[in-house]
Amino acid sequence: MAIGPREGSVLWASPSCAEILGWPPEALVGSNTWSFLFHPEDVAAGGRLAAAMSEGDIIAWVRFRTPDETRRWYRADVIERNGLVIAAFRRENDVTLQHFHTIPRNR
């Protein structure tokens, strides 16, 4: 799980990020999610993600950079509360073969 404002700077990251995403929390905190983790081709899709978040909680499929510079797709449950975006990832949500898209969810 990671928490930060919509602009993308990570304020807090769970210790489980090391196991799931390959990055220790201290590497994520203070980083800009869009430029640090997201694949360059997906940064432009960030506008779609932000627009979907304004409609409510979402499930997103995102492609992240790993420490060995490979890219992996993950499913993330994303909510926004009080100006903070909370993204939850789980190991079983490595969905590398799927494409980036969002599905609106009821709050």
PDB file of C-alpha atoms in Angstrom:
ATOM      1  CA  MET A   1       0.000   0.000   0.000  1.00  0.00           C
ATOM      2  CA  ALA A   2       1.154   3.515  -0.740  1.00  0.00           C
ATOM      3  CA  ILE A   3      -0.357   6.884   0.193  1.00  0.00           C
ATOM      4  CA  GLY A   4       0.178  10.301  -1.360  1.00  0.00           C
ATOM      5  CA  PRO A   5      -1.561  13.285  -2.947  1.00  0.00           C
ATOM      6  CA  ARG A   6      -3.020  12.977  -6.438  1.00  0.00           C
ATOM      7  CA  GLU A   7       0.021  14.803  -7.865  1.00  0.00           C
ATOM      8  CA  GLY A   8       1.969  11.619  -7.190  1.00  0.00           C
ATOM      9  CA  SER A   9       4.524  12.195  -4.408  1.00  0.00           C
ATOM     10  CA  VAL A  10       4.515   9.165  -2.118  1.00  0.00           C
ATOM     11  CA  LEU A  11       4.124  10.154   1.559  1.00  0.00           C
ATOM     12  CA  TRP A  12       4.062   6.644   3.026  1.00  0.00           C
ATOM     13  CA  ALA A  13       4.706   3.150   1.652  1.00  0.00           C
ATOM     14  CA  SER A  14       4.088  -0.156   3.362  1.00  0.00           C
ATOM     15  CA  PRO A  15       7.019  -2.465   4.091  1.00  0.00           C
ATOM     16  CA  SER A  16       5.236  -4.999   1.859  1.00  0.00           C
ATOM     17  CA  CYS A  17       6.184  -2.859  -1.169  1.00  0.00           C
ATOM     18  CA  ALA A  18       9.640  -4.449  -1.041  1.00  0.00           C
ATOM     19  CA  GLU A  19       8.191  -7.918  -1.500  1.00  0.00           C
ATOM     20  CA  ILE A  20       5.418  -7.007  -3.934  1.00  0.00           C
ATOM     21  CA  LEU A  21       6.901  -4.257  -6.103  1.00  0.00           C
ATOM     22  CA  GLY A  22      10.582  -4.881  -5.438  1.00  0.00           C
ATOM     23  CA  TRP A  23      11.213  -1.416  -3.972  1.00  0.00           C
ATOM     24  CA  PRO A  24      11.833  -0.815  -0.266  1.00  0.00           C
ATOM     25  CA  PRO A  25       9.515   1.815   1.230  1.00  0.00           C
ATOM     26  CA  GLU A  26      12.359   4.308   1.656  1.00  0.00           C
ATOM     27  CA  ALA A  27      12.978   4.241  -2.121  1.00  0.00           C
ATOM     28  CA  LEU A  28       9.333   5.125  -2.778  1.00  0.00           C
ATOM     29  CA  VAL A  29       8.706   7.782  -0.109  1.00  0.00           C
ATOM     30  CA  GLY A  30       9.294  11.216  -1.600  1.00  0.00           C
ATOM     31  CA  SER A  31       9.361   9.909  -5.168  1.00  0.00           C
ATOM     32  CA  ASN A  32       6.922  11.016  -7.817  1.00  0.00           C
ATOM     33  CA  THR A  33       4.937   7.904  -8.677  1.00  0.00           C
ATOM     34  CA  TRP A  34       4.317   8.994 -12.258  1.00  0.00           C
ATOM     35  CA  SER A  35       7.987   9.442 -13.169  1.00  0.00           C
ATOM     36  CA  PHE A  36       9.571   6.886 -10.818  1.00  0.00           C
ATOM     37  CA  LEU A  37       7.338   3.832 -11.126  1.00  0.00           C
ATOM     38  CA  PHE A  38       5.087   4.224 -14.149  1.00  0.00           C
ATOM     39  CA  HIS A  39       6.198   3.125 -17.599  1.00  0.00           C
ATOM     40  CA  PRO A  40       6.856   6.243 -19.762  1.00  0.00           C
ATOM     41  CA  GLU A  41       4.160   5.165 -22.223  1.00  0.00           C
ATOM     42  CA  ASP A  42       1.615   5.072 -19.386  1.00  0.00           C
ATOM     43  CA  VAL A  43       2.318   8.507 -17.912  1.00  0.00           C
ATOM     44  CA  ALA A  44       0.031  10.099 -20.509  1.00  0.00           C
ATOM     45  CA  ALA A  45      -2.743   7.742 -19.391  1.00  0.00           C
ATOM     46  CA  GLY A  46      -2.463   9.292 -15.934  1.00  0.00           C
ATOM     47  CA  GLY A  47      -5.050  11.856 -16.979  1.00  0.00           C
ATOM     48  CA  ARG A  48      -7.544   9.051 -17.556  1.00  0.00           C
ATOM     49  CA  LEU A  49      -6.710   7.601 -14.157  1.00  0.00           C
ATOM     50  CA  ALA A  50      -7.175  10.982 -12.448  1.00  0.00           C
ATOM     51  CA  ALA A  51     -10.473  11.525 -14.270  1.00  0.00           C
ATOM     52  CA  ALA A  52     -11.701   8.100 -13.196  1.00  0.00           C
ATOM     53  CA  MET A  53     -10.728   8.854  -9.580  1.00  0.00           C
ATOM     54  CA  SER A  54     -12.867  11.974  -9.657  1.00  0.00           C
ATOM     55  CA  GLU A  55     -15.848   9.681 -10.341  1.00  0.00           C
ATOM     56  CA  GLY A  56     -15.143   7.468  -7.305  1.00  0.00           C
ATOM     57  CA  ASP A  57     -12.974   4.580  -6.183  1.00  0.00           C
ATOM     58  CA  ILE A  58     -11.361   2.580  -8.972  1.00  0.00           C
ATOM     59  CA  ILE A  59      -9.534  -0.590  -9.804  1.00  0.00           C
ATOM     60  CA  ALA A  60      -6.544   0.197 -12.031  1.00  0.00           C
ATOM     61  CA  TRP A  61      -4.116  -1.926 -13.992  1.00  0.00           C
ATOM     62  CA  VAL A  62      -0.750  -0.170 -14.009  1.00  0.00           C
ATOM     63  CA  ARG A  63       2.694  -1.046 -15.368  1.00  0.00           C
ATOM     64  CA  PHE A  64       5.479  -0.416 -12.847  1.00  0.00           C
ATOM     65  CA  ARG A  65       9.237  -0.303 -13.179  1.00  0.00           C
ATOM     66  CA  THR A  66      11.062  -2.805 -10.992  1.00  0.00           C
ATOM     67  CA  PRO A  67      14.564  -2.352  -9.534  1.00  0.00           C
ATOM     68  CA  ASP A  68      16.019  -4.562 -12.294  1.00  0.00           C
ATOM     69  CA  GLU A  69      14.381  -2.250 -14.890  1.00  0.00           C
ATOM     70  CA  THR A  70      11.794  -4.784 -16.023  1.00  0.00           C
ATOM     71  CA  ARG A  71       8.136  -3.769 -16.141  1.00  0.00           C
ATOM     72  CA  ARG A  72       5.326  -5.610 -14.385  1.00  0.00           C
ATOM     73  CA  TRP A  73       1.571  -5.008 -14.522  1.00  0.00           C
ATOM     74  CA  TYR A  74      -0.301  -4.818 -11.227  1.00  0.00           C
ATOM     75  CA  ARG A  75      -3.921  -4.466 -10.264  1.00  0.00           C
ATOM     76  CA  ALA A  76      -4.401  -1.712  -7.713  1.00  0.00           C
ATOM     77  CA  ASP A  77      -7.437  -0.777  -5.655  1.00  0.00           C
ATOM     78  CA  VAL A  78      -7.326   3.025  -5.578  1.00  0.00           C
ATOM     79  CA  ILE A  79      -9.377   5.347  -3.385  1.00  0.00           C
ATOM     80  CA  GLU A  80      -9.133   9.052  -2.703  1.00  0.00           C
ATOM     81  CA  ARG A  81     -10.012  10.417   0.703  1.00  0.00           C
ATOM     82  CA  ASN A  82      -9.358  13.899   2.105  1.00  0.00           C
ATOM     83  CA  GLY A  83      -7.037  14.779  -0.781  1.00  0.00           C
ATOM     84  CA  LEU A  84      -4.901  11.648  -0.428  1.00  0.00           C
ATOM     85  CA  VAL A  85      -4.753   8.750  -2.863  1.00  0.00           C
ATOM     86  CA  ILE A  86      -4.471   5.321  -1.275  1.00  0.00           C
ATOM     87  CA  ALA A  87      -3.328   2.527  -3.597  1.00  0.00           C
ATOM     88  CA  ALA A  88      -3.367  -1.078  -2.411  1.00  0.00           C
ATOM     89  CA  PHE A  89      -1.371  -3.793  -4.177  1.00  0.00           C
ATOM     90  CA  ARG A  90      -1.153  -7.483  -3.411  1.00  0.00           C
ATOM     91  CA  ARG A  91       1.285 -10.101  -4.692  1.00  0.00           C
ATOM     92  CA  GLU A  92      -1.535 -12.020  -6.364  1.00  0.00           C
ATOM     93  CA  ASN A  93      -2.403  -8.845  -8.271  1.00  0.00           C
ATOM     94  CA  ASP A  94       0.603  -9.149 -10.581  1.00  0.00           C
ATOM     95  CA  VAL A  95      -1.363  -9.105 -13.836  1.00  0.00           C
ATOM     96  CA  THR A  96       1.513  -8.596 -16.236  1.00  0.00           C
ATOM     97  CA  LEU A  97      -0.341  -9.954 -19.257  1.00  0.00           C
ATOM     98  CA  GLN A  98      -3.291  -7.549 -18.975  1.00  0.00           C
ATOM     99  CA  HIS A  99      -3.528  -4.026 -20.415  1.00  0.00           C
ATOM    100  CA  PHE A 100      -3.808  -0.700 -18.555  1.00  0.00           C
ATOM    101  CA  HIS A 101      -7.422   0.315 -17.962  1.00  0.00           C
ATOM    102  CA  THR A 102      -9.722   1.306 -15.149  1.00  0.00           C
ATOM    103  CA  ILE A 103     -13.065   0.039 -13.939  1.00  0.00           C
ATOM    104  CA  PRO A 104     -15.162   2.439 -11.816  1.00  0.00           C
ATOM    105  CA  ARG A 105     -16.301   1.028  -8.481  1.00  0.00           C
ATOM    106  CA  ASN A 106     -19.015   2.144  -6.119  1.00  0.00           C
ATOM    107  CA  ARG A 107     -17.748   3.989  -3.037  1.00  0.00           C
TER     108      ARG A 107
END
